[in-house]
C-alpha cells in the first residue's frame, strides 16, 4: 500500500499548464462519451478532474479501500480490478492518459456502487418468475452525491442496512473460515439412522452435529437422547419435520457441505441487495422456500402461520414480488382464472358437461348460463366465451377469506378447504397463490389495528354468508421472497431447500459474473 499512497502524493503536485488541461479535458470528454451519466457529470463540471485532482486524495483512498473490501460482500472483485486500476493510475504520465483513467475510475465507482447497493444481477434475466422491482438509484446521483459527501461515509452507507444483511455477512465470514479449516468433517456414511443405533455411522453423525454446533462435545457411540435432541434442532433449522430421526431427507441436509451453505448465503446477500429499501414498519413476509407467512412489526415477528405455495410445475410456481395489501374479502366468490378455466375445466366439461357441479358458468353480461344449453365441444382454449365462478361457502376453493394486494400476476393469500396439505414438510401444491393454515387468526392480526374486537368484527361478517369487502385502514406492504438461507436474531442459521431451483440459477449467474467461494485460513 505504500506505493499507492506515494501515487496519491504524486497526483497532488503542481497543476498542469493550460495546454495540458485542454488535452486532459478532451480525453475526458472522449472517454466519457460512451456513458451518458458519466458524460453529464463531467460536462456539468467543465471536464475538470474529479479523481485525479490535487485535492482528491481522500476520494481516491476511499474508493480503493471500498474496492478492496468487495469480496467481504460477496461481490465479483475481478469486475472492479483494483490492481489494474492502480497500475493505470501509476502509468498515467500524460494529460490524455490521466483523462482516460479519470473516466475509468468513475466507471468502476458507478459499477461498484450499484452492485453493492442493489445487486450484481438483474433478477428477471435470471428467472422469469422473479418479478422483483429493484430500487435502482439514478447513476448520475451516485457521482453527484459522492462529490458532496464524506468519501468513507458514502461507501459505508451503500450496502443494505437491514439486520438480515449484517447477520448474513457474519455467517459468510464464519463459513469461509470453516471452508479454510476443512469444513464439518467426514460425511455420515448412512442413508438413515434412528435412536438406539450404534456404530461408526453414529459416531460420524455425532461428530458432524458437534462441528455444526447442534451438539455439545461427547464421546458416545450410541444414538442417544442427546443426539436425538440435536437432530431435532438441526431439523428445525432446516425446515424438516423435527422427529429426531435422521431419515433420508435429514441425512441429505446433514451431509451438505460448507460450500453448499456458503453459496446459499451469497445468493441471500444478493437477494437482500435487490430489496435494499424500507419494507414497511408493518409488513407481511412470505418466504416461499420456508412455506410460511409472517406479519412483521418493526422487524419483530407478530404472527406466523404455515402456508402452501405454488407447485413446482413451471406454470404454477409462485412468483417473487412486492405489493401492498389493501383489503380482505370475507366469504369470497372464486373467479376461476382464465388459465385454469380453459386448461382444466373446459376439457372436463367436454367429457362430462355436468362435472364440477359446484361451479357456475357466467356469460360476458354476468348472467348464469345453464350447462345443458352449451355445446362445450364447439369451444377451444382460445374462444371459450364464459367465466367460471364458485359461490361463497365452506367448499369454496378460496375458503372463507382472501387477502388482496391487487397485482397483474393474480396472486393473493387465502384460506383453503384442503387443510391436510399443511401437515406436509414440503408444501408446494397450489396454482401460485398462497394458502394459509390459520387465515382467521391472520385476519384478526390485521384487523387489530382498526377495531377493538377484531375476532367479533370478522365473525359478524362471516356469519352473514355474504361476500363482504373489508378495506384495511392502513394498507400493508407484502413481500413474496425466496430465501434458502436466512437468519434469526438468536439461534441457528436457517437453511431451506431450493424448491424451484431459482437459487441454483442465481448462483450460476453470480459465478459467471465473477463471484467465487473463498476459503479463509487462519
Short mmCIF file of C-alpha atoms in Angstrom, two decimals:
data_model
loop_
_atom_site.label_atom_id
_atom_site.label_comp_id
_atom_site.label_asym_id
_atom_site.label_seq_id
_atom_site.Cartn_x
_atom_site.Cartn_y
_atom_site.Cartn_z
CA UNK A 1 0.00 0.00 0.00
CA UNK A 2 2.98 2.32 0.45
CA UNK A 3 3.27 2.62 -3.33
CA UNK A 4 -0.41 3.55 -3.53
CA UNK A 5 -0.04 6.43 -1.11
CA UNK A 6 3.10 7.60 -2.91
CA UNK A 7 0.97 7.66 -6.04
CA UNK A 8 -1.65 9.77 -4.24
CA UNK A 9 1.07 12.24 -3.27
CA UNK A 10 2.44 12.41 -6.81
CA UNK A 11 -1.04 13.25 -8.12
CA UNK A 12 -1.15 16.21 -5.76
CA UNK A 13 1.76 18.04 -7.35
CA UNK A 14 1.59 21.21 -9.47
CA UNK A 15 -1.40 21.77 -11.75
CA UNK A 16 -0.91 21.15 -15.46
CA UNK A 17 -0.42 24.04 -17.81
CA UNK A 18 -3.33 25.32 -19.88
CA UNK A 19 -2.40 23.18 -22.88
CA UNK A 20 -2.19 20.10 -20.71
CA UNK A 21 -5.57 20.90 -19.18
CA UNK A 22 -7.11 21.19 -22.63
CA UNK A 23 -5.67 17.80 -23.59
CA UNK A 24 -6.94 16.33 -20.33
CA UNK A 25 -10.46 17.70 -20.89
CA UNK A 26 -10.54 16.38 -24.44
CA UNK A 27 -9.54 12.94 -23.21
CA UNK A 28 -12.23 13.03 -20.50
CA UNK A 29 -14.91 14.15 -22.96
CA UNK A 30 -13.94 11.46 -25.44
CA UNK A 31 -13.77 8.65 -22.86
CA UNK A 32 -16.98 9.70 -21.10
CA UNK A 33 -19.00 9.90 -24.32
CA UNK A 34 -19.81 6.16 -24.12
CA UNK A 35 -21.74 6.61 -20.86
CA UNK A 36 -24.43 9.29 -20.74
CA UNK A 37 -24.37 9.62 -16.94
CA UNK A 38 -20.61 9.95 -16.70
CA UNK A 39 -20.67 12.36 -19.64
CA UNK A 40 -23.32 14.51 -17.93
CA UNK A 41 -21.31 14.56 -14.69
CA UNK A 42 -18.14 15.81 -16.35
CA UNK A 43 -19.96 18.21 -18.63
CA UNK A 44 -21.51 19.87 -15.57
CA UNK A 45 -18.04 20.37 -14.07
CA UNK A 46 -16.48 21.60 -17.33
CA UNK A 47 -14.48 18.34 -17.62
CA UNK A 48 -12.25 19.28 -14.68
CA UNK A 49 -10.54 16.43 -12.80
CA UNK A 50 -12.52 14.75 -10.02
CA UNK A 51 -10.50 11.68 -9.02
CA UNK A 52 -7.13 12.90 -10.26
CA UNK A 53 -7.37 16.45 -8.91
CA UNK A 54 -4.71 17.69 -6.49
CA UNK A 55 -7.22 17.73 -3.61
CA UNK A 56 -8.86 14.34 -4.36
CA UNK A 57 -6.61 12.22 -2.15
CA UNK A 58 -9.41 11.20 0.25
CA UNK A 59 -11.74 10.27 -2.64
CA UNK A 60 -9.16 8.02 -4.27
CA UNK A 61 -8.22 6.42 -0.98
CA UNK A 62 -11.86 5.71 -0.04
CA UNK A 63 -12.60 4.19 -3.45
CA UNK A 64 -9.58 1.88 -3.34
CA UNK A 65 -10.39 0.78 0.22
CA UNK A 66 -14.01 0.08 -0.73
CA UNK A 67 -12.98 -1.95 -3.78
CA UNK A 68 -10.58 -3.98 -1.65
CA UNK A 69 -13.49 -4.91 0.61
CA UNK A 70 -15.74 -6.07 -2.25
CA UNK A 71 -15.17 -9.80 -1.51
CA UNK A 72 -16.47 -9.26 2.05
CA UNK A 73 -19.85 -8.53 0.46
CA UNK A 74 -19.72 -11.45 -1.96
CA UNK A 75 -19.10 -9.16 -4.92
CA UNK A 76 -17.04 -10.04 -8.03
CA UNK A 77 -13.72 -8.35 -7.20
CA UNK A 78 -12.33 -9.00 -10.69
CA UNK A 79 -15.09 -6.82 -12.13
CA UNK A 80 -13.50 -3.78 -10.46
CA UNK A 81 -9.85 -4.89 -10.97
CA UNK A 82 -8.45 -2.62 -8.27
CA UNK A 83 -4.84 -3.62 -9.01
CA UNK A 84 -5.32 -2.88 -12.69
CA UNK A 85 -6.87 0.48 -11.82
CA UNK A 86 -3.92 1.39 -9.59
CA UNK A 87 -1.46 0.34 -12.29
CA UNK A 88 -3.32 2.51 -14.81
CA UNK A 89 -3.16 5.43 -12.37
CA UNK A 90 0.53 4.99 -11.81
CA UNK A 91 1.22 4.78 -15.53
CA UNK A 92 -0.81 7.91 -16.33
CA UNK A 93 2.05 10.33 -17.14
CA UNK A 94 0.38 12.36 -19.91
CA UNK A 95 -2.73 14.55 -19.82
CA UNK A 96 -4.51 12.17 -22.19
CA UNK A 97 -3.67 9.13 -20.05
CA UNK A 98 -4.83 10.97 -16.93
CA UNK A 99 -8.11 11.84 -18.66
CA UNK A 100 -8.68 8.22 -19.62
CA UNK A 101 -8.00 6.89 -16.10
CA UNK A 102 -10.14 9.70 -14.64
CA UNK A 103 -13.17 8.36 -16.51
CA UNK A 104 -12.24 4.74 -15.79
CA UNK A 105 -12.31 5.50 -12.05
CA UNK A 106 -15.80 6.95 -12.43
CA UNK A 107 -16.91 3.89 -14.40
CA UNK A 108 -15.56 1.48 -11.75
CA UNK A 109 -17.05 3.63 -8.98
CA UNK A 110 -20.52 3.51 -10.56
CA UNK A 111 -20.31 -0.23 -11.18
CA UNK A 112 -19.29 -0.93 -7.60
CA UNK A 113 -21.81 1.48 -6.08
CA UNK A 114 -24.73 -0.10 -7.93
CA UNK A 115 -23.52 -3.65 -7.28
CA UNK A 116 -23.16 -3.24 -3.52
CA UNK A 117 -26.37 -1.25 -3.12
CA UNK A 118 -28.85 -3.02 -5.41
CA UNK A 119 -27.13 -6.17 -6.65
CA UNK A 120 -24.82 -7.60 -9.28
CA UNK A 121 -27.60 -9.27 -11.29
CA UNK A 122 -30.86 -8.17 -12.89
CA UNK A 123 -33.35 -10.60 -11.27
CA UNK A 124 -35.74 -11.07 -14.20
CA UNK A 125 -32.89 -12.04 -16.51
CA UNK A 126 -32.00 -14.94 -14.22
CA UNK A 127 -35.52 -16.33 -13.76
CA UNK A 128 -38.78 -15.12 -15.33
CA UNK A 129 -40.70 -15.73 -12.10
CA UNK A 130 -38.57 -13.27 -10.15
CA UNK A 131 -40.70 -10.17 -10.69
CA UNK A 132 -38.75 -8.16 -8.15
CA UNK A 133 -38.63 -4.43 -8.89
CA UNK A 134 -35.15 -3.48 -7.73
CA UNK A 135 -34.96 0.05 -6.23
CA UNK A 136 -32.23 1.25 -8.57
CA UNK A 137 -30.81 4.69 -7.86
CA UNK A 138 -30.06 7.18 -10.62
CA UNK A 139 -26.46 6.54 -11.72
CA UNK A 140 -25.63 10.22 -12.06
CA UNK A 141 -26.80 10.78 -8.47
CA UNK A 142 -24.04 8.50 -7.19
CA UNK A 143 -21.34 10.80 -8.55
CA UNK A 144 -23.17 13.99 -7.59
CA UNK A 145 -23.83 12.82 -4.03
CA UNK A 146 -20.34 11.39 -3.59
CA UNK A 147 -18.89 14.78 -4.54
CA UNK A 148 -20.85 16.34 -1.65
CA UNK A 149 -20.23 13.60 0.94
CA UNK A 150 -17.56 12.36 3.26
CA UNK A 151 -15.98 9.69 1.00
CA UNK A 152 -15.73 6.88 3.55
CA UNK A 153 -19.18 7.60 4.99
CA UNK A 154 -20.64 7.48 1.49
CA UNK A 155 -19.32 3.97 0.87
CA UNK A 156 -20.43 2.76 4.32
CA UNK A 157 -23.98 3.88 3.52
CA UNK A 158 -24.29 1.88 0.29
CA UNK A 159 -24.90 -1.74 1.43
CA UNK A 160 -28.27 -2.75 2.89
CA UNK A 161 -28.66 -1.61 6.49
CA UNK A 162 -31.03 -4.43 7.43
CA UNK A 163 -30.21 -6.68 10.38
CA UNK A 164 -30.63 -9.60 7.99
CA UNK A 165 -27.82 -8.39 5.73
CA UNK A 166 -25.49 -7.75 8.66
CA UNK A 167 -26.08 -11.27 10.01
CA UNK A 168 -25.59 -12.80 6.56
CA UNK A 169 -22.21 -11.03 6.24
CA UNK A 170 -21.18 -12.57 9.59
CA UNK A 171 -22.37 -16.02 8.52
CA UNK A 172 -20.44 -15.69 5.27
CA UNK A 173 -17.21 -14.94 7.15
CA UNK A 174 -17.84 -17.87 9.50
CA UNK A 175 -18.41 -20.29 6.61
CA UNK A 176 -15.31 -19.04 4.77
CA UNK A 177 -13.22 -19.81 7.87
CA UNK A 178 -14.83 -23.25 8.12
CA UNK A 179 -14.11 -23.87 4.45
CA UNK A 180 -10.48 -22.99 5.07
CA UNK A 181 -10.20 -25.36 8.03
CA UNK A 182 -11.77 -28.43 6.47
CA UNK A 183 -15.48 -27.84 6.97
CA UNK A 184 -17.62 -30.04 9.21
CA UNK A 185 -15.56 -33.17 8.73
CA UNK A 186 -16.45 -36.50 7.18
CA UNK A 187 -19.95 -37.07 5.83
CA UNK A 188 -22.20 -39.62 7.54
CA UNK A 189 -21.89 -42.95 5.67
CA UNK A 190 -25.51 -43.98 6.05
CA UNK A 191 -28.81 -43.34 4.32
CA UNK A 192 -30.65 -43.12 7.63
CA UNK A 193 -30.10 -43.56 11.37
CA UNK A 194 -32.55 -43.78 14.25
CA UNK A 195 -32.35 -43.68 18.05
CA UNK A 196 -30.60 -46.55 19.85
CA UNK A 197 -28.42 -47.45 16.85
CA UNK A 198 -24.66 -47.71 17.36
CA UNK A 199 -21.55 -47.92 15.23
CA UNK A 200 -19.23 -45.87 13.02
CA UNK A 201 -22.05 -44.07 11.22
CA UNK A 202 -23.48 -42.85 14.53
CA UNK A 203 -20.02 -41.59 15.51
CA UNK A 204 -19.80 -39.71 12.18
CA UNK A 205 -23.27 -38.22 12.81
CA UNK A 206 -22.24 -37.25 16.34
CA UNK A 207 -19.06 -35.55 15.13
CA UNK A 208 -20.84 -33.67 12.39
CA UNK A 209 -23.53 -32.39 14.75
CA UNK A 210 -20.82 -31.23 17.16
CA UNK A 211 -18.95 -29.43 14.36
CA UNK A 212 -22.18 -27.73 13.25
CA UNK A 213 -22.93 -26.51 16.77
CA UNK A 214 -26.01 -28.60 17.44
CA UNK A 215 -24.43 -30.98 19.99
CA UNK A 216 -22.08 -30.48 22.91
CA UNK A 217 -18.86 -32.47 22.86
CA UNK A 218 -19.46 -36.10 23.82
CA UNK A 219 -17.80 -39.49 23.30
CA UNK A 220 -20.96 -41.56 22.98
CA UNK A 221 -21.13 -44.09 20.15
CA UNK A 222 -24.88 -44.62 20.55
CA UNK A 223 -27.72 -42.61 19.01
CA UNK A 224 -28.83 -41.49 22.47
CA UNK A 225 -31.29 -38.86 23.73
CA UNK A 226 -28.75 -36.04 23.35
CA UNK A 227 -28.08 -36.91 19.72
CA UNK A 228 -31.83 -37.22 19.10
CA UNK A 229 -32.38 -33.73 20.54
CA UNK A 230 -29.52 -32.39 18.40
CA UNK A 231 -31.07 -33.97 15.30
CA UNK A 232 -34.38 -32.29 16.15
CA UNK A 233 -32.65 -28.92 16.50
CA UNK A 234 -30.94 -29.48 13.15
CA UNK A 235 -34.28 -30.38 11.58
CA UNK A 236 -35.93 -27.22 12.90
CA UNK A 237 -33.10 -25.12 11.48
CA UNK A 238 -33.52 -26.75 8.07
CA UNK A 239 -37.30 -26.79 7.65
CA UNK A 240 -37.58 -30.54 8.29
CA UNK A 241 -40.12 -32.44 10.37
CA UNK A 242 -38.50 -32.48 13.85
CA UNK A 243 -38.99 -36.16 14.63
CA UNK A 244 -35.44 -36.73 15.86
CA UNK A 245 -34.86 -39.49 13.30
CA UNK A 246 -32.07 -38.97 10.78
CA UNK A 247 -34.08 -40.21 7.80
CA UNK A 248 -33.26 -39.77 4.12
CA UNK A 249 -34.17 -36.09 3.80
CA UNK A 250 -32.48 -35.18 7.09
CA UNK A 251 -29.34 -37.10 6.17
CA UNK A 252 -29.21 -35.38 2.80
CA UNK A 253 -29.21 -32.00 4.53
CA UNK A 254 -26.71 -33.07 7.22
CA UNK A 255 -24.26 -34.21 4.54
CA UNK A 256 -24.37 -30.97 2.56
CA UNK A 257 -21.00 -29.28 2.71
CA UNK A 258 -19.91 -25.84 3.86
CA UNK A 259 -19.51 -24.86 0.21
CA UNK A 260 -23.23 -25.55 -0.43
CA UNK A 261 -24.27 -23.42 2.52
CA UNK A 262 -21.87 -20.64 1.55
CA UNK A 263 -23.42 -20.49 -1.92
CA UNK A 264 -26.86 -20.12 -0.31
CA UNK A 265 -25.62 -17.27 1.89
CA UNK A 266 -24.01 -15.46 -1.04
CA UNK A 267 -27.25 -15.75 -3.01
CA UNK A 268 -29.22 -14.50 0.01
CA UNK A 269 -26.94 -11.46 0.24
CA UNK A 270 -27.56 -10.69 -3.43
CA UNK A 271 -31.30 -11.07 -2.89
CA UNK A 272 -31.11 -8.72 0.12
CA UNK A 273 -29.43 -6.12 -2.09
CA UNK A 274 -32.33 -6.40 -4.56
CA UNK A 275 -34.61 -5.35 -1.69
CA UNK A 276 -32.45 -2.52 -0.33
CA UNK A 277 -35.42 -0.34 0.57
CA UNK A 278 -37.79 0.18 3.52
CA UNK A 279 -40.03 -2.89 3.93
CA UNK A 280 -42.66 -1.05 5.96
CA UNK A 281 -42.91 -0.73 9.75
CA UNK A 282 -45.62 -3.36 9.49
CA UNK A 283 -45.30 -5.75 6.58
CA UNK A 284 -46.17 -9.27 5.52
CA UNK A 285 -43.32 -11.60 4.64
CA UNK A 286 -43.98 -14.79 2.68
CA UNK A 287 -40.85 -16.92 2.28
CA UNK A 288 -41.73 -19.40 -0.45
CA UNK A 289 -38.98 -21.89 0.49
CA UNK A 290 -40.00 -21.82 4.17
CA UNK A 291 -43.72 -22.29 3.42
CA UNK A 292 -44.65 -19.61 5.96
CA UNK A 293 -46.41 -16.25 6.03
CA UNK A 294 -45.45 -13.76 8.74
CA UNK A 295 -46.72 -10.42 9.98
CA UNK A 296 -43.73 -8.30 10.98
CA UNK A 297 -43.86 -5.15 13.10
CA UNK A 298 -40.68 -3.08 13.37
CA UNK A 299 -38.61 -6.09 12.29
CA UNK A 300 -40.18 -8.25 15.04
CA UNK A 301 -42.43 -11.26 14.38
CA UNK A 302 -46.05 -10.59 15.39
CA UNK A 303 -47.78 -13.59 13.79
CA UNK A 304 -46.73 -16.63 11.77
CA UNK A 305 -48.65 -19.37 10.00
CA UNK A 306 -47.82 -22.25 7.71
CA UNK A 307 -48.51 -21.77 4.01
CA UNK A 308 -48.91 -23.75 0.82
CA UNK A 309 -47.23 -22.21 -2.23
CA UNK A 310 -47.27 -22.82 -5.97
CA UNK A 311 -46.46 -26.30 -7.23
CA UNK A 312 -43.08 -26.94 -8.87
CA UNK A 313 -44.55 -27.24 -12.38
CA UNK A 314 -43.28 -24.34 -14.50
CA UNK A 315 -46.71 -22.72 -14.89
CA UNK A 316 -47.64 -22.97 -11.20
CA UNK A 317 -44.64 -21.60 -9.33
CA UNK A 318 -45.37 -18.63 -7.11
CA UNK A 319 -43.60 -15.50 -8.36
CA UNK A 320 -41.50 -13.15 -6.23
CA UNK A 321 -42.56 -9.54 -5.95
CA UNK A 322 -43.70 -6.84 -3.53
CA UNK A 323 -47.03 -5.05 -3.42
CA UNK A 324 -49.46 -3.56 -0.91
CA UNK A 325 -52.38 -5.39 0.73
CA UNK A 326 -55.43 -3.12 0.53
CA UNK A 327 -58.39 -5.23 1.65
CA UNK A 328 -59.70 -8.67 2.58
CA UNK A 329 -62.78 -10.40 1.23
CA UNK A 330 -64.83 -12.46 3.68
CA UNK A 331 -66.98 -15.21 2.10
CA UNK A 332 -65.27 -14.73 -1.27
CA UNK A 333 -66.50 -15.84 -4.66
CA UNK A 334 -63.85 -17.75 -6.60
CA UNK A 335 -63.46 -16.25 -10.04
CA UNK A 336 -61.63 -19.10 -11.73
CA UNK A 337 -58.55 -17.72 -13.52
CA UNK A 338 -58.74 -17.96 -17.31
CA UNK A 339 -55.73 -20.30 -17.47
CA UNK A 340 -57.36 -22.79 -15.08
CA UNK A 341 -60.76 -22.46 -16.76
CA UNK A 342 -59.52 -23.40 -20.24
CA UNK A 343 -56.72 -25.83 -19.29
CA UNK A 344 -58.55 -27.81 -16.60
CA UNK A 345 -62.30 -27.22 -16.59
CA UNK A 346 -63.07 -26.90 -20.31
CA UNK A 347 -61.64 -30.40 -21.09
CA UNK A 348 -63.54 -31.71 -18.04
CA UNK A 349 -66.83 -30.21 -19.29
CA UNK A 350 -66.21 -31.58 -22.78
CA UNK A 351 -66.04 -35.07 -21.28
CA UNK A 352 -68.94 -34.51 -18.88
CA UNK A 353 -70.98 -31.26 -19.05
CA UNK A 354 -72.25 -31.83 -15.52
CA UNK A 355 -68.80 -32.23 -13.91
CA UNK A 356 -67.79 -29.89 -11.07
CA UNK A 357 -71.42 -29.00 -10.35
CA UNK A 358 -70.37 -26.50 -7.67
CA UNK A 359 -69.15 -24.13 -10.41
CA UNK A 360 -71.31 -21.65 -12.33
CA UNK A 361 -70.89 -20.61 -15.97
CA UNK A 362 -71.28 -16.86 -16.44
CA UNK A 363 -71.52 -15.02 -19.76
CA UNK A 364 -69.98 -11.66 -20.65
CA UNK A 365 -73.07 -9.84 -19.30
CA UNK A 366 -72.82 -11.53 -15.89
CA UNK A 367 -75.74 -13.94 -16.44
CA UNK A 368 -75.55 -17.55 -15.21
CA UNK A 369 -75.75 -19.96 -18.15
CA UNK A 370 -77.25 -23.45 -18.00
CA UNK A 371 -74.72 -26.14 -18.87
CA UNK A 372 -77.38 -28.05 -20.83
CA UNK A 373 -77.57 -25.13 -23.25
CA UNK A 374 -73.84 -25.20 -24.04
CA UNK A 375 -72.04 -27.35 -26.63
CA UNK A 376 -68.64 -27.47 -24.96
CA UNK A 377 -67.20 -29.39 -27.92
CA UNK A 378 -67.56 -26.26 -30.04
CA UNK A 379 -65.02 -24.32 -27.96
CA UNK A 380 -61.26 -24.24 -27.61
CA UNK A 381 -58.99 -22.55 -25.09
CA UNK A 382 -58.86 -19.58 -27.44
CA UNK A 383 -62.59 -18.94 -27.99
CA UNK A 384 -64.22 -20.22 -24.76
CA UNK A 385 -66.64 -17.32 -24.02
CA UNK A 386 -67.58 -17.98 -20.40
CA UNK A 387 -66.28 -17.09 -16.99
CA UNK A 388 -66.40 -19.75 -14.30
CA UNK A 389 -67.30 -18.86 -10.72
CA UNK A 390 -67.71 -20.67 -7.42
CA UNK A 391 -70.13 -19.02 -4.95
CA UNK A 392 -69.10 -18.40 -1.32
CA UNK A 393 -69.22 -21.35 1.03
CA UNK A 394 -67.27 -23.92 3.03
CA UNK A 395 -66.23 -25.80 -0.13
CA UNK A 396 -65.05 -22.68 -1.96
CA UNK A 397 -61.51 -23.13 -3.29
CA UNK A 398 -60.53 -19.87 -1.54
CA UNK A 399 -62.04 -20.98 1.75
CA UNK A 400 -63.79 -18.29 3.75
CA UNK A 401 -61.43 -15.33 3.36
CA UNK A 402 -58.91 -13.97 0.92
CA UNK A 403 -56.37 -11.17 1.34
CA UNK A 404 -55.90 -8.89 -1.65
CA UNK A 405 -52.88 -6.93 -2.83
CA UNK A 406 -54.07 -6.29 -6.43
CA UNK A 407 -51.35 -7.24 -8.90
CA UNK A 408 -51.02 -8.26 -12.53
CA UNK A 409 -49.94 -11.78 -11.56
CA UNK A 410 -53.33 -12.51 -9.90
CA UNK A 411 -51.59 -13.71 -6.74
CA UNK A 412 -53.12 -13.33 -3.28
CA UNK A 413 -53.27 -15.01 0.14
CA UNK A 414 -56.32 -17.09 1.05
CA UNK A 415 -57.96 -19.78 3.15
CA UNK A 416 -58.47 -23.28 1.72
CA UNK A 417 -60.69 -26.30 2.41
CA UNK A 418 -57.68 -28.58 1.76
CA UNK A 419 -56.33 -28.46 5.33
CA UNK A 420 -54.45 -31.76 5.09
CA UNK A 421 -51.65 -30.24 2.98
CA UNK A 422 -50.39 -28.11 5.87
CA UNK A 423 -49.13 -31.21 7.68
CA UNK A 424 -46.64 -31.93 4.92
CA UNK A 425 -42.98 -30.98 5.08
CA UNK A 426 -42.79 -29.64 1.52
CA UNK A 427 -45.93 -27.63 0.77
CA UNK A 428 -45.81 -26.73 -2.95
CA UNK A 429 -49.24 -27.63 -4.33
CA UNK A 430 -51.19 -24.53 -5.36
CA UNK A 431 -51.65 -22.84 -8.74
CA UNK A 432 -49.45 -19.99 -7.49
CA UNK A 433 -51.48 -18.26 -4.79
CA UNK A 434 -50.53 -18.58 -1.12
CA UNK A 435 -52.83 -20.67 1.07
CA UNK A 436 -52.78 -20.02 4.82
CA UNK A 437 -53.22 -22.59 7.56
CA UNK A 438 -54.60 -20.02 10.05
CA UNK A 439 -56.36 -17.45 7.86
CA UNK A 440 -58.80 -16.31 10.56
CA UNK A 441 -56.01 -15.56 13.03
CA UNK A 442 -54.13 -13.83 10.23
CA UNK A 443 -57.21 -11.66 9.64
CA UNK A 444 -57.55 -10.88 13.35
CA UNK A 445 -53.92 -9.71 13.43
CA UNK A 446 -54.52 -7.32 10.55
CA UNK A 447 -57.85 -6.07 11.88
CA UNK A 448 -56.46 -5.44 15.38
CA UNK A 449 -55.05 -2.17 14.05
CA UNK A 450 -58.54 -0.84 13.28
CA UNK A 451 -61.01 -2.40 15.72
CA UNK A 452 -61.04 -3.25 19.43
CA UNK A 453 -62.71 -6.59 18.74
CA UNK A 454 -61.12 -7.99 15.58
CA UNK A 455 -62.47 -11.52 16.07
CA UNK A 456 -66.01 -10.31 16.80
CA UNK A 457 -65.94 -7.99 13.79
CA UNK A 458 -64.65 -10.74 11.49
CA UNK A 459 -67.17 -13.32 12.73
CA UNK A 460 -70.06 -10.90 12.30
CA UNK A 461 -69.21 -10.55 8.59
CA UNK A 462 -68.50 -14.27 8.21
CA UNK A 463 -71.81 -15.33 9.72
CA UNK A 464 -73.80 -13.45 7.07
CA UNK A 465 -72.58 -15.85 4.40
CA UNK A 466 -72.48 -12.86 2.05
CA UNK A 467 -69.36 -11.77 0.20
CA UNK A 468 -68.01 -8.73 2.08
CA UNK A 469 -65.05 -6.50 1.24
CA UNK A 470 -63.23 -5.12 4.29
CA UNK A 471 -60.70 -2.37 3.47
CA UNK A 472 -57.57 -2.07 5.61
CA UNK A 473 -57.40 1.39 7.15
CA UNK A 474 -53.62 1.21 6.78
CA UNK A 475 -52.59 -0.83 3.71
CA UNK A 476 -49.79 -3.29 4.49
CA UNK A 477 -46.77 -3.98 2.23
CA UNK A 478 -46.50 -7.62 1.17
CA UNK A 479 -43.18 -9.18 0.16
CA UNK A 480 -43.10 -12.60 -1.52
CA UNK A 481 -39.48 -13.65 -1.13
CA UNK A 482 -37.43 -16.79 -1.76
CA UNK A 483 -34.61 -17.42 0.69
CA UNK A 484 -32.82 -20.75 1.07
CA UNK A 485 -30.61 -19.09 3.70
CA UNK A 486 -31.96 -16.67 6.28
CA UNK A 487 -31.17 -15.68 9.83
CA UNK A 488 -32.81 -15.33 13.19
CA UNK A 489 -31.88 -12.69 15.74
CA UNK A 490 -30.95 -15.54 18.07
CA UNK A 491 -30.29 -19.19 17.39
CA UNK A 492 -29.06 -21.23 14.47
CA UNK A 493 -28.73 -20.09 10.89
CA UNK A 494 -31.73 -21.24 8.84
CA UNK A 495 -31.41 -23.18 5.57
CA UNK A 496 -34.15 -24.40 3.24
CA UNK A 497 -34.33 -26.46 0.07
CA UNK A 498 -34.26 -24.79 -3.34
CA UNK A 499 -37.76 -25.98 -4.29
CA UNK A 500 -37.94 -24.14 -7.64
CA UNK A 501 -34.21 -24.27 -8.45
CA UNK A 502 -34.06 -20.47 -8.52
CA UNK A 503 -31.11 -20.08 -6.18
CA UNK A 504 -29.07 -22.52 -8.25
CA UNK A 505 -29.68 -20.32 -11.29
CA UNK A 506 -28.78 -17.19 -9.34
CA UNK A 507 -25.57 -18.79 -8.10
CA UNK A 508 -24.60 -19.79 -11.65
CA UNK A 509 -25.19 -16.21 -12.80
CA UNK A 510 -23.17 -14.81 -9.89
CA UNK A 511 -20.38 -17.24 -10.66
CA UNK A 512 -20.41 -16.20 -14.32
CA UNK A 513 -20.14 -12.58 -13.13
CA UNK A 514 -17.02 -13.45 -11.13
CA UNK A 515 -18.29 -14.20 -7.62
CA UNK A 516 -16.22 -17.01 -6.12
CA UNK A 517 -16.18 -19.06 -2.91
CA UNK A 518 -13.36 -18.07 -0.58
CA UNK A 519 -11.62 -20.40 1.86
CA UNK A 520 -10.07 -18.25 4.58
CA UNK A 521 -7.26 -19.92 6.51
CA UNK A 522 -6.50 -18.67 9.99
#
